[in-house]
Short mmCIF file of C-alpha atoms and ligand atoms in Angstrom, two decimals:
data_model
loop_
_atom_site.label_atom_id
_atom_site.label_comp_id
_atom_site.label_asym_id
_atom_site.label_seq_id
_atom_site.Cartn_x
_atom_site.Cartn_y
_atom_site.Cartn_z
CA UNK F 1 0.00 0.00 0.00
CA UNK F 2 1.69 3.45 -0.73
CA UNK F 3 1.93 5.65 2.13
CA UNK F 4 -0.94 7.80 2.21
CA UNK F 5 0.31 10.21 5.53
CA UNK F 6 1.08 13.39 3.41
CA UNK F 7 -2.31 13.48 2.14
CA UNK F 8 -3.80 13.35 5.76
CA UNK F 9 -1.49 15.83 6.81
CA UNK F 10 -1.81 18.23 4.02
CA UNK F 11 -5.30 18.96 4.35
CA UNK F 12 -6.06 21.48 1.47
CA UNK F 13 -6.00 20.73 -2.18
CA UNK F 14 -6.90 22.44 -5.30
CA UNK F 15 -9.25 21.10 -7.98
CA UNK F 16 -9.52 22.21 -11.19
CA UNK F 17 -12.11 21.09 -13.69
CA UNK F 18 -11.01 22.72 -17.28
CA UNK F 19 -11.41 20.95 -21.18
CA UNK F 20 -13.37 21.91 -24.05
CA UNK F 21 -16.72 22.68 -21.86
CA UNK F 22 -14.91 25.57 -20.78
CA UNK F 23 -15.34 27.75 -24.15
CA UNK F 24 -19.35 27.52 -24.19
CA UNK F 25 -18.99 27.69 -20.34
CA UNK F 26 -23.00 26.92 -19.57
CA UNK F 27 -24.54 28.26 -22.37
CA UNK F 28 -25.34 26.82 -25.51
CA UNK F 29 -27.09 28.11 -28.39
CA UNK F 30 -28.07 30.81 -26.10
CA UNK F 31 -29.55 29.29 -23.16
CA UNK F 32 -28.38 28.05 -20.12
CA UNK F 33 -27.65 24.51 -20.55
CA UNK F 34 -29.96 22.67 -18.05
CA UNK F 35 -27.42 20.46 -16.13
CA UNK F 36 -26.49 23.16 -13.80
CA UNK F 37 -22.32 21.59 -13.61
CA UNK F 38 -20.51 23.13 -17.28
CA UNK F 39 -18.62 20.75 -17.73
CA UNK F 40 -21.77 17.88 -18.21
CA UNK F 41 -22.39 20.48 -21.58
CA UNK F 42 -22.48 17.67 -23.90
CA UNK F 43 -25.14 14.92 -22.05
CA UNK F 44 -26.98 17.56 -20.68
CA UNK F 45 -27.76 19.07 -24.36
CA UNK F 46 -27.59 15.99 -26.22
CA UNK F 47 -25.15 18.02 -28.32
CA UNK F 48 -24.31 15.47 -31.76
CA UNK F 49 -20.87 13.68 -31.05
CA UNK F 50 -19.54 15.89 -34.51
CA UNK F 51 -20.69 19.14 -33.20
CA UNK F 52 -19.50 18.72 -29.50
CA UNK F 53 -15.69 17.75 -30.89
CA UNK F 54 -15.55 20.60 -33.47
CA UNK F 55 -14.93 22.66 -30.18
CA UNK F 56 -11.76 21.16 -29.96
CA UNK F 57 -10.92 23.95 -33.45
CA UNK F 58 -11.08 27.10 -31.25
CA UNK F 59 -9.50 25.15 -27.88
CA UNK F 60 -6.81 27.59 -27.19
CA UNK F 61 -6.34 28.91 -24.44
CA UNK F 62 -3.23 31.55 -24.91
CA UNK F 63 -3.35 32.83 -21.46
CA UNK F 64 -3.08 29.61 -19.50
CA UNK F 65 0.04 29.73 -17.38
CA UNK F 66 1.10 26.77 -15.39
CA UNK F 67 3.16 28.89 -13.17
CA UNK F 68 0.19 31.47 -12.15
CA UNK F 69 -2.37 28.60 -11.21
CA UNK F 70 0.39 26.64 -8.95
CA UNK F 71 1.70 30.11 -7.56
CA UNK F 72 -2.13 31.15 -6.77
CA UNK F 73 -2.84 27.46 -5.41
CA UNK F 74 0.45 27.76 -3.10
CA UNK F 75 -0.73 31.25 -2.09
CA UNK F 76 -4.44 29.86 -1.92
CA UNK F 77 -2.12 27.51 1.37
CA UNK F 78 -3.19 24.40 -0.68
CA UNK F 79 -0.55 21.75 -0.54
CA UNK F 80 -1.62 19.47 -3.69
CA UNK F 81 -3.36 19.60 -6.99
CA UNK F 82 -5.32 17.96 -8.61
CA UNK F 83 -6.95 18.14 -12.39
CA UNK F 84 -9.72 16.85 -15.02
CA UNK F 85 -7.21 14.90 -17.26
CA UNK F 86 -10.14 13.42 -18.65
CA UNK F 87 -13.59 14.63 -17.93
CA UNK F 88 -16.59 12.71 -18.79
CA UNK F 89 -16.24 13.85 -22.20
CA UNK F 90 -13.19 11.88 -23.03
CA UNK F 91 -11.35 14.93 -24.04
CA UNK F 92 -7.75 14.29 -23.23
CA UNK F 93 -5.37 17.24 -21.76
CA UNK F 94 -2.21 15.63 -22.92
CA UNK F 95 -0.55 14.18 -25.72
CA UNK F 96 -2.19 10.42 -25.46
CA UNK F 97 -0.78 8.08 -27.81
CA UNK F 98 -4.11 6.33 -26.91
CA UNK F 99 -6.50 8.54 -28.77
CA UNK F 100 -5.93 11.31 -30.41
CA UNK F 101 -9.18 13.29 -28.80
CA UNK F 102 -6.33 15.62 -26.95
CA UNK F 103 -5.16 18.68 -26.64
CA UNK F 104 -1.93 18.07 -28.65
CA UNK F 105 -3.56 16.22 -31.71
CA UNK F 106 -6.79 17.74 -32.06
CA UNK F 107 -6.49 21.43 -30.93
CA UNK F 108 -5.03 24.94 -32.51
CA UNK F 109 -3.18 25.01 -28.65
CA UNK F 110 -1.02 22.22 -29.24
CA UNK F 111 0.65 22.06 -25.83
CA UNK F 112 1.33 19.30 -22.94
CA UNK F 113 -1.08 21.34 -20.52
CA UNK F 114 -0.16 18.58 -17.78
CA UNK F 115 3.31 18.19 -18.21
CA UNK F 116 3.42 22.22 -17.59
CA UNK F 117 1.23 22.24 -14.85
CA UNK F 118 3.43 18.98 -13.47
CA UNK F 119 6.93 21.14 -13.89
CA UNK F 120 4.78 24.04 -12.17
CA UNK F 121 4.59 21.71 -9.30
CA UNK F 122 7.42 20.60 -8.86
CA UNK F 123 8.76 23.78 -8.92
CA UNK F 124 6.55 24.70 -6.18
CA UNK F 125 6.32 21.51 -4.30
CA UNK F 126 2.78 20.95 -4.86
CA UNK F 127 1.74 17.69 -4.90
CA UNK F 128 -0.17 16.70 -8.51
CA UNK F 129 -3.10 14.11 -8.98
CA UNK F 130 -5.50 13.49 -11.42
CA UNK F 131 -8.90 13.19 -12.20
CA UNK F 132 -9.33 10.71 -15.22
CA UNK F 133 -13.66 9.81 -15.67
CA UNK F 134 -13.00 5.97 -15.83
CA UNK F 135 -16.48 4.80 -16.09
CA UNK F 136 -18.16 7.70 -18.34
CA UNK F 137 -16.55 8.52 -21.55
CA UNK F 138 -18.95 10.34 -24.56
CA UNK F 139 -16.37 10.35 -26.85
CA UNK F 140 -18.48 7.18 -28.52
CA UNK F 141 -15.68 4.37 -27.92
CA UNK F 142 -17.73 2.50 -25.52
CA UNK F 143 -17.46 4.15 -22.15
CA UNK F 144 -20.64 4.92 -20.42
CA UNK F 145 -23.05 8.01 -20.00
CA UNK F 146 -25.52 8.42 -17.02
CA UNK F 147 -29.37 7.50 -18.26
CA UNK F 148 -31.36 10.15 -16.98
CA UNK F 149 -29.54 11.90 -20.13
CA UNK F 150 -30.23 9.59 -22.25
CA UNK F 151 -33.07 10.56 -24.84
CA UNK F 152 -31.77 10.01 -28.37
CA UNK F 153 -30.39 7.14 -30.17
CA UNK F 154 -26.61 8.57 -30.18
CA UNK F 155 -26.29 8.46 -26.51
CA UNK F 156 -27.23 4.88 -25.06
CA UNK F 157 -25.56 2.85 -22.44
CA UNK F 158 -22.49 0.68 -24.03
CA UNK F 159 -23.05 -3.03 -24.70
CA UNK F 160 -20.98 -5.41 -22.39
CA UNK F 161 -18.39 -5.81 -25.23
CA UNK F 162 -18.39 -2.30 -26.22
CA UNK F 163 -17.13 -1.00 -22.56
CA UNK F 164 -15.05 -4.00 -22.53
CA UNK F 165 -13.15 -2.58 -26.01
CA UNK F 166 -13.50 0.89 -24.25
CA UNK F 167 -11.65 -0.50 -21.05
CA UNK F 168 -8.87 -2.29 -23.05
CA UNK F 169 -8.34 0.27 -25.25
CA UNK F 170 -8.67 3.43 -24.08
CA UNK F 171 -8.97 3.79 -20.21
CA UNK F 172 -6.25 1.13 -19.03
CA UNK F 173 -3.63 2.48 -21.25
CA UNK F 174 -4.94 6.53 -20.48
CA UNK F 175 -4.17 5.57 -16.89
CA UNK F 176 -0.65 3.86 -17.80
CA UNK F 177 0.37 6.87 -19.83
CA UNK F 178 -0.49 8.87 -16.91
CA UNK F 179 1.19 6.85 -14.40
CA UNK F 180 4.28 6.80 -16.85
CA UNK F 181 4.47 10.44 -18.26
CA UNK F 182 3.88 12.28 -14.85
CA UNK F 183 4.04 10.04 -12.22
CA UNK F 184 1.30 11.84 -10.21
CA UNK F 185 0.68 11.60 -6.73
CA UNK F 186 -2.86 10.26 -6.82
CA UNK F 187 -5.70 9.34 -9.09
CA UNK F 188 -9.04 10.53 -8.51
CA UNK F 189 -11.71 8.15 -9.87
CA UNK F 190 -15.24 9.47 -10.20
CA UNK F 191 -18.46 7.17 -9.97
CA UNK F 192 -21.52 8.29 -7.50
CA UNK F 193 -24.29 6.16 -8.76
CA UNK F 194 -25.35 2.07 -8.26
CA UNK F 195 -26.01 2.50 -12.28
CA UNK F 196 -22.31 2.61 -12.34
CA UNK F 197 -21.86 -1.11 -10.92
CA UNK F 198 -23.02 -2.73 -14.14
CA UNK F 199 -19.71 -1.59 -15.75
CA UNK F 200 -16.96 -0.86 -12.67
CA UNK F 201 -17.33 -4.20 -10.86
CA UNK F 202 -14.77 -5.38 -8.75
CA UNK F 203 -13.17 -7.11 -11.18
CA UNK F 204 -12.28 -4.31 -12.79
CA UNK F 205 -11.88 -2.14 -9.71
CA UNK F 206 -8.76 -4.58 -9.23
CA UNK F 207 -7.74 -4.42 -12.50
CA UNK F 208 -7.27 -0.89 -12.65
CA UNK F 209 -5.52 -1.06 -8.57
CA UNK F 210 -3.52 -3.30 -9.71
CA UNK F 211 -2.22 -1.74 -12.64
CA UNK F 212 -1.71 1.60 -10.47
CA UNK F 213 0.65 -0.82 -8.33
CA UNK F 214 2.38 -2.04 -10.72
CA UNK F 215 3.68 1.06 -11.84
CA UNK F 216 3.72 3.33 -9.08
CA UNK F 217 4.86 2.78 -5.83
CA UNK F 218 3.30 5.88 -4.59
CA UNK F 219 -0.14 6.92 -6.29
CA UNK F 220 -2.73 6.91 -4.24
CA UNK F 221 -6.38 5.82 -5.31
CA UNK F 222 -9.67 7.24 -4.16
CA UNK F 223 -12.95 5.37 -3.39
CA UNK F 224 -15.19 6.87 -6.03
CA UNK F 225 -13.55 4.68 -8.01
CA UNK F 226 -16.45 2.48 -7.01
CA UNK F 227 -18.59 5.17 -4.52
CA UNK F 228 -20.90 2.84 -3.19
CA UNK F 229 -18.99 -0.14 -2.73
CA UNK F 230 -15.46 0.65 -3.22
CA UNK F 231 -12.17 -2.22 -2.70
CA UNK F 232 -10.44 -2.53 0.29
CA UNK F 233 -7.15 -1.06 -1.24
CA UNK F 234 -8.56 2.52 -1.95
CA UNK F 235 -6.39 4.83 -0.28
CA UNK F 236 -9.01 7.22 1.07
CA UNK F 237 -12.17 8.08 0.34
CA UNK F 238 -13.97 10.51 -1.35
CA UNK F 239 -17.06 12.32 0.24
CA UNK F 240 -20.28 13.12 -2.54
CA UNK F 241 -19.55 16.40 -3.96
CA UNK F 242 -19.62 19.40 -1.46
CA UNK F 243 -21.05 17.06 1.16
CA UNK F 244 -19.39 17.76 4.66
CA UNK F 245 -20.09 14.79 6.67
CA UNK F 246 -20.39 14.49 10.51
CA UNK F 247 -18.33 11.99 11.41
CA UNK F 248 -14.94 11.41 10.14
CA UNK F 249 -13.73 7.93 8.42
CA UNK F 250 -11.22 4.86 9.08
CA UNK F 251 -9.24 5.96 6.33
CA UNK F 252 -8.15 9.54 5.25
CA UNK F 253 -10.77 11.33 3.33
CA UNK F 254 -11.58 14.71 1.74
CA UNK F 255 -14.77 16.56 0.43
CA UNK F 256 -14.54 18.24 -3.13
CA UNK F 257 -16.11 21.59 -3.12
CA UNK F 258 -17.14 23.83 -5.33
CA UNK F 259 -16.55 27.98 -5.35
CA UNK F 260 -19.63 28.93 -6.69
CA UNK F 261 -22.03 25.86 -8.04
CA UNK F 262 -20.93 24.75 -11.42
CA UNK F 263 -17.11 22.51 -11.41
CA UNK F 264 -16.07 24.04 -14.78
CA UNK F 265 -16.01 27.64 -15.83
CA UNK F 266 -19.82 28.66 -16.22
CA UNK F 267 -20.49 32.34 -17.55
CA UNK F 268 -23.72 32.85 -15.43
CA UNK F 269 -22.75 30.86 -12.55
CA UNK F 270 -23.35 33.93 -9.51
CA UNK F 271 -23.26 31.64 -6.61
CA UNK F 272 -20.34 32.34 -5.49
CA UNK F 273 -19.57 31.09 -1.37
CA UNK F 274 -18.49 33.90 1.39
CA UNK F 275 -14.61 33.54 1.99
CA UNK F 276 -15.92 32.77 6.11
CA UNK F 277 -18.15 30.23 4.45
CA UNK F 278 -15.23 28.60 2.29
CA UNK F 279 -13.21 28.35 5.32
CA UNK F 280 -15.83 27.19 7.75
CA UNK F 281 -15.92 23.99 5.59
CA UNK F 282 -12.26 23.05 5.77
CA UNK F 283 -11.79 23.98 9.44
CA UNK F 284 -15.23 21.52 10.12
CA UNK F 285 -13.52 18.70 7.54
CA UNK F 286 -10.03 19.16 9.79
CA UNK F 287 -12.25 19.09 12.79
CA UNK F 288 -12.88 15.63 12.07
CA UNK F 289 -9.99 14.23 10.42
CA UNK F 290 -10.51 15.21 6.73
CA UNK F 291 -9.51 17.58 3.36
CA UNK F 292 -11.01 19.83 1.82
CA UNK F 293 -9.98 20.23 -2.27
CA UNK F 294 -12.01 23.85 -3.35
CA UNK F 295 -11.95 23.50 -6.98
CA UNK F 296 -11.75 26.11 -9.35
CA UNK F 297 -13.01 26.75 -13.70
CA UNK F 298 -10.73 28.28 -15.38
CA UNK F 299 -12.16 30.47 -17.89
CA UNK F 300 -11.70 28.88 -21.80
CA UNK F 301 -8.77 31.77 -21.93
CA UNK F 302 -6.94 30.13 -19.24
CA UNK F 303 -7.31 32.85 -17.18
CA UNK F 304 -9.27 32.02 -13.16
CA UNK F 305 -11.96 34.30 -12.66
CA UNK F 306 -11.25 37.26 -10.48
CA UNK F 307 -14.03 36.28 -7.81
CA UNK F 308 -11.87 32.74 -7.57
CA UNK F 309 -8.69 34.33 -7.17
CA UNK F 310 -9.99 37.03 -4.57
CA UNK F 311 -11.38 33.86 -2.35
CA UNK F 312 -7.95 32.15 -2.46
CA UNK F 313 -6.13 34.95 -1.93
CA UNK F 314 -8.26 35.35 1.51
CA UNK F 315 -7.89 31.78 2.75
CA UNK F 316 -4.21 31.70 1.56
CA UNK F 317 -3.57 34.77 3.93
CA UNK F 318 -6.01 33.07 6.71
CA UNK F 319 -3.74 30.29 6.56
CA UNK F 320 -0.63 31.66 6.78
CA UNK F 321 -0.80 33.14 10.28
CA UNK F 322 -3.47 30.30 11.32
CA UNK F 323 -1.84 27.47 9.65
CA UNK F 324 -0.25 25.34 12.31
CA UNK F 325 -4.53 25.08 13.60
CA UNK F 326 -5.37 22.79 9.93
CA UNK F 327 -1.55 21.55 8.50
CA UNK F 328 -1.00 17.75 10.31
CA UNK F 329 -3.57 19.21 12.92
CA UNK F 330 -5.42 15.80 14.73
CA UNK F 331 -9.58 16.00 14.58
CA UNK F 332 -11.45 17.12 17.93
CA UNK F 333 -10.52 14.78 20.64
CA UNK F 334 -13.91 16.68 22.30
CA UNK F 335 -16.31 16.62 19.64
CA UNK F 336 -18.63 19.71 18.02
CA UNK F 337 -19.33 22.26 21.11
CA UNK F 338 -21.58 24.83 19.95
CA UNK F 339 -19.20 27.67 19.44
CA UNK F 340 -16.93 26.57 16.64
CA UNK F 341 -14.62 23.52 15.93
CA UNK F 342 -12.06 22.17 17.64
CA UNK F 343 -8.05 21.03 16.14
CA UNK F 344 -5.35 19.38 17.98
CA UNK F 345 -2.05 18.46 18.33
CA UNK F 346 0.19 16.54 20.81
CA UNK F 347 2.94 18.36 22.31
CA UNK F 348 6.02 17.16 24.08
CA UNK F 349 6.24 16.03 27.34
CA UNK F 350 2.29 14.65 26.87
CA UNK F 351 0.71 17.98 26.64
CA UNK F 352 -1.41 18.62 24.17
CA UNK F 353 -2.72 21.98 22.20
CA UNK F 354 -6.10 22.31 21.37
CA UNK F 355 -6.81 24.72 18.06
CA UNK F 356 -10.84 26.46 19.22
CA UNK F 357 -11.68 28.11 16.00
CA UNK F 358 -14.43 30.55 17.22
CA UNK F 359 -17.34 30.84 14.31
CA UNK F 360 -18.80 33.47 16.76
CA UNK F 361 -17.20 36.00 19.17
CA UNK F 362 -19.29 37.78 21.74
CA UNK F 363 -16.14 39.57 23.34
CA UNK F 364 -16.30 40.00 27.13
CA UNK F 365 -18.20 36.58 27.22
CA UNK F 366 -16.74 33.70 28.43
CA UNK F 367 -16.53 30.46 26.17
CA UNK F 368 -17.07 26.80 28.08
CA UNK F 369 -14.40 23.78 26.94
CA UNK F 370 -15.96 20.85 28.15
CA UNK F 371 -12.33 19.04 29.23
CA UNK F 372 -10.84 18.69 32.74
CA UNK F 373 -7.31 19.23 32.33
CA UNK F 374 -5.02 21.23 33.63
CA UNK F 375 -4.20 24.21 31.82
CA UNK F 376 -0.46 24.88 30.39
CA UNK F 377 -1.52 28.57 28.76
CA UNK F 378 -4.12 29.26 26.15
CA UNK F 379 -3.28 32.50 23.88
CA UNK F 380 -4.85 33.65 20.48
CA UNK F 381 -3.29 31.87 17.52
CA UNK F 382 -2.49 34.82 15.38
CA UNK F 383 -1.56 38.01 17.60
CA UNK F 384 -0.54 35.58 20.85
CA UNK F 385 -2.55 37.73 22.86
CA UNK F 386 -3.02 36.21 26.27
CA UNK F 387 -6.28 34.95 27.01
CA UNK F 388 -7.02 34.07 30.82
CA UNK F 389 -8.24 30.72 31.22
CA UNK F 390 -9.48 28.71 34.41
CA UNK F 391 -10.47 25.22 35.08
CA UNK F 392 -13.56 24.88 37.33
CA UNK F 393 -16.00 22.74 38.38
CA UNK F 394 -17.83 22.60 34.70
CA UNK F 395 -14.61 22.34 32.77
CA UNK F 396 -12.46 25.28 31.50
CA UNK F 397 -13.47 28.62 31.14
CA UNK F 398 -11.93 30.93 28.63
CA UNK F 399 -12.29 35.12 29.08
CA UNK F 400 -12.49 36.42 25.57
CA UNK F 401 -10.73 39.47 24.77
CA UNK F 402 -11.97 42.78 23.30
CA UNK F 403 -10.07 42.30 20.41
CA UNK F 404 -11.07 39.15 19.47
CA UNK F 405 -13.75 41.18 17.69
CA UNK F 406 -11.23 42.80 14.72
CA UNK F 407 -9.79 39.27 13.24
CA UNK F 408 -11.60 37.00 10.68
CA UNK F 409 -12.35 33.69 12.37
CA UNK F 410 -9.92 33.82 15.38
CA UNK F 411 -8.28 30.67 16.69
CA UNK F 412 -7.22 30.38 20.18
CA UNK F 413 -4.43 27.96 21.03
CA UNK F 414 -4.97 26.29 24.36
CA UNK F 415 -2.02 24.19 25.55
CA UNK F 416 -3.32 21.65 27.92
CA UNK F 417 -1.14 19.16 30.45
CA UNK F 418 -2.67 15.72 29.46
CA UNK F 419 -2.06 13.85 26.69
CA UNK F 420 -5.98 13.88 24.92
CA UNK F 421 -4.57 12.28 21.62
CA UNK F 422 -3.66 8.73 23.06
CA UNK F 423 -5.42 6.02 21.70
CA UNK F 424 -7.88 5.16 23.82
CA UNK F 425 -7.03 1.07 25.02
C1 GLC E 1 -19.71 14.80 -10.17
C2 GLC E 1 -19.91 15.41 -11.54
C3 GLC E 1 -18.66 15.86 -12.14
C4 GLC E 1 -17.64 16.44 -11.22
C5 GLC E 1 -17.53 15.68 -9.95
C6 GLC E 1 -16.60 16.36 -8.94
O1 GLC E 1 -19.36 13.50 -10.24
O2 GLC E 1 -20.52 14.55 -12.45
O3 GLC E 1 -18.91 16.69 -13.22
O4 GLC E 1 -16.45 16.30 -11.87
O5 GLC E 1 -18.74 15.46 -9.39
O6 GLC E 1 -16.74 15.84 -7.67
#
């Protein structure tokens, strides 16, 4: 099994869901499509196989730049990256010997946009997955398309044999290429529904794990490989899209979230989330163990929206003087109190801190942590403002100060004398 503890202690990712959807970005022949997510453009408006790839003749996006998304993604305080390789569409965003439905062979743009984006990382130190659609493919070579939009003759679900060619000969060696051109860090696998099972069966979920193994000693897989009843050997699982659970899970796991509603790039998508909001979901997710990847559509220019690049700009300088709260931070050893979520981390000599990321501040009011230990020093994360703290009859009571009331989300760290993180025996 490849070692899956970076990914647990990383805790914030960036997605990025960007192919040939991007250009009508929601709207086609001048309507909203009526899938509400871009990049389903093609199912959702039964658009003609023929018509759909002739977008592939004004694909190019000049002002991509591998270097700004990775520097804004670094800046954003995400640690990894992750990318549509291969949406449901089948559109390819490298060269793929495989099929020539790619960016290199098919498009005015003719460049390797993941072998930029993978040098961008490693310049950076940004961790790079990818998102490959292994049971839906619309290209027409036998991969599968979800029924409810299914209404004309072009689209229909693939016969046994036909998903079987599909498998053999286009997803398999896709995922080798992958494996052997840019030796990502993980491969994100995307099924949600049981229709699903009549094609990924656990034969095939093996197939494909094993063939992951065999050539990397280090990619890890996710469980929406097979959402509903995924192998053993997934490496951690993937939550429904923008669903923040309430527990956490055995294994490490993350929610994929969206900015506004859509994944890719849609022109009259105005749903954008609050910054507070955005961040409210990845302290809750750390709370309990998990990641949080906020995903971002890159216009068809290349270019990220300015509302995207405001948000990540905000959490990015959240995170850099509240950091050490999320980064290898343990989930709540006391649960959900009312007031905000709770972090943790041991600390020598069997101390531990606790991270109490306040979601409302009354200052002047004191704030109740239900815990009986005997308190080390509690101070506020980002200005180390002492905060007076005493442990009573009901468990610890924390004074909060005045100016608690000027800072966005304020953590206090509260260094404790116990040890809460031991495994309970
Ligand atoms: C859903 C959507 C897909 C999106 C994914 C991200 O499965 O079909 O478009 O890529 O969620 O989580």
């Amino acid at each position: 099994m490849p070692n899956s503890d970076w990914f647990a202690h990383d805790r914030f990712g960036m997605f990025v869901h960007w192919g040939l959807y991007s250009l009508p970005a929601g709207l086609w022949q001048g309507q909203k499509m009526k899938h509400p997510y871009a990049e389903w453009l093609q199912a959702s408006e039964h658009v003609p196989r023929p018509v759909y790839r002739r977008l592939t003749e004004s694909f190019n996006p000049v002002a991509f730049n591998a270097e700004s998304w990775i520097s804004e993604a670094k800046a954003a305080g995400m640690k990894y990256f992750l990318i549509t390789a291969k949406h449901h569409d089948g559109f390819a965003l490298w060269p793929s010997r495989v099929s020539a439905y790619n960016v290199m062979d098919a498009t005015p743009f003719k460049r390797d946009i993941l072998g930029e984006l993978a040098a961008a990382c490693k310049r950076h130190e940004i961790k790079l997955g990818f998102y490959y659609s292994h049971w839906q493919d619309w290209e027409g070579t036998g991969g599968d398309i979800c029924s409810v939009h299914m209404a004309n003759e072009e689209y229909v679900h693939p016969s046994e044999a036909e998903f079987a060619a599909y498998w053999h000969g286009k997803c398999l060696p896709q995922v080798s290429e992958l494996l052997e051109q840019y030796d990502p860090w993980f491969l994100w696998f995307d099924t949600w529904s049981k229709e699903s099972f009549r094609y990924i069966t656990e034969a095939r979920q093996d197939e494909l794990i094993s063939l992951i193994r065999a050539k990397s000693s280090k990619c890890l897989v996710n469980s929406r490989i097979q959402f509903l009843a995924p192998s053993a050997r997934v490496d951690f699982i993937s939550t429904m899209d923008n669903t923040f659970p309430s527990a956490g899970f055995a294994k490490p796991w993350e929610t994929s979230g969206t900015l506004n509603h859509s994944w890719a790039y849609h022109a009259a998508d105005y749903q954008w989330k609050a910054t507070r909001q955005l961040l409210q979901y990845l302290v809750s997710n750390a709370a309990l163990g998990g990641n949080y990847q906020l995903n971002v559509g890159p216009m068809g220019d290349g270019r990220f929206q300015a509302a995207a690049s405001r948000r990540l700009r905000d959490i990015g300088s959240w995170l850099q003087v509240n950091g050490e709260s999320i980064y290898g931070s343990s989930a709540s050893p006391l649960g959900k109190p009312s007031w905000g979520r709770i972090t943790a981390r041991p600390l020598p000599e069997g101390q531990t801190r606790l991270y109490l990321h306040l979601w409302e501040v009354t200052p002047g009011t004191a704030l109740q942590v239900n815990c009986a230990a005997p308190i080390v020093r509690a101070q506020v994360l980002e200005s180390g403002q002492p905060v007076v703290a005493e442990l009573g009859r009901d468990g610890i009571c924390l004074h909060l100060p005045g100016e608690l009331a000027g800072l966005e989300l304020p953590v206090i760290a509260l260094d404790l004398a116990t040890d809460l993180l031991k495994p309970k025996s």
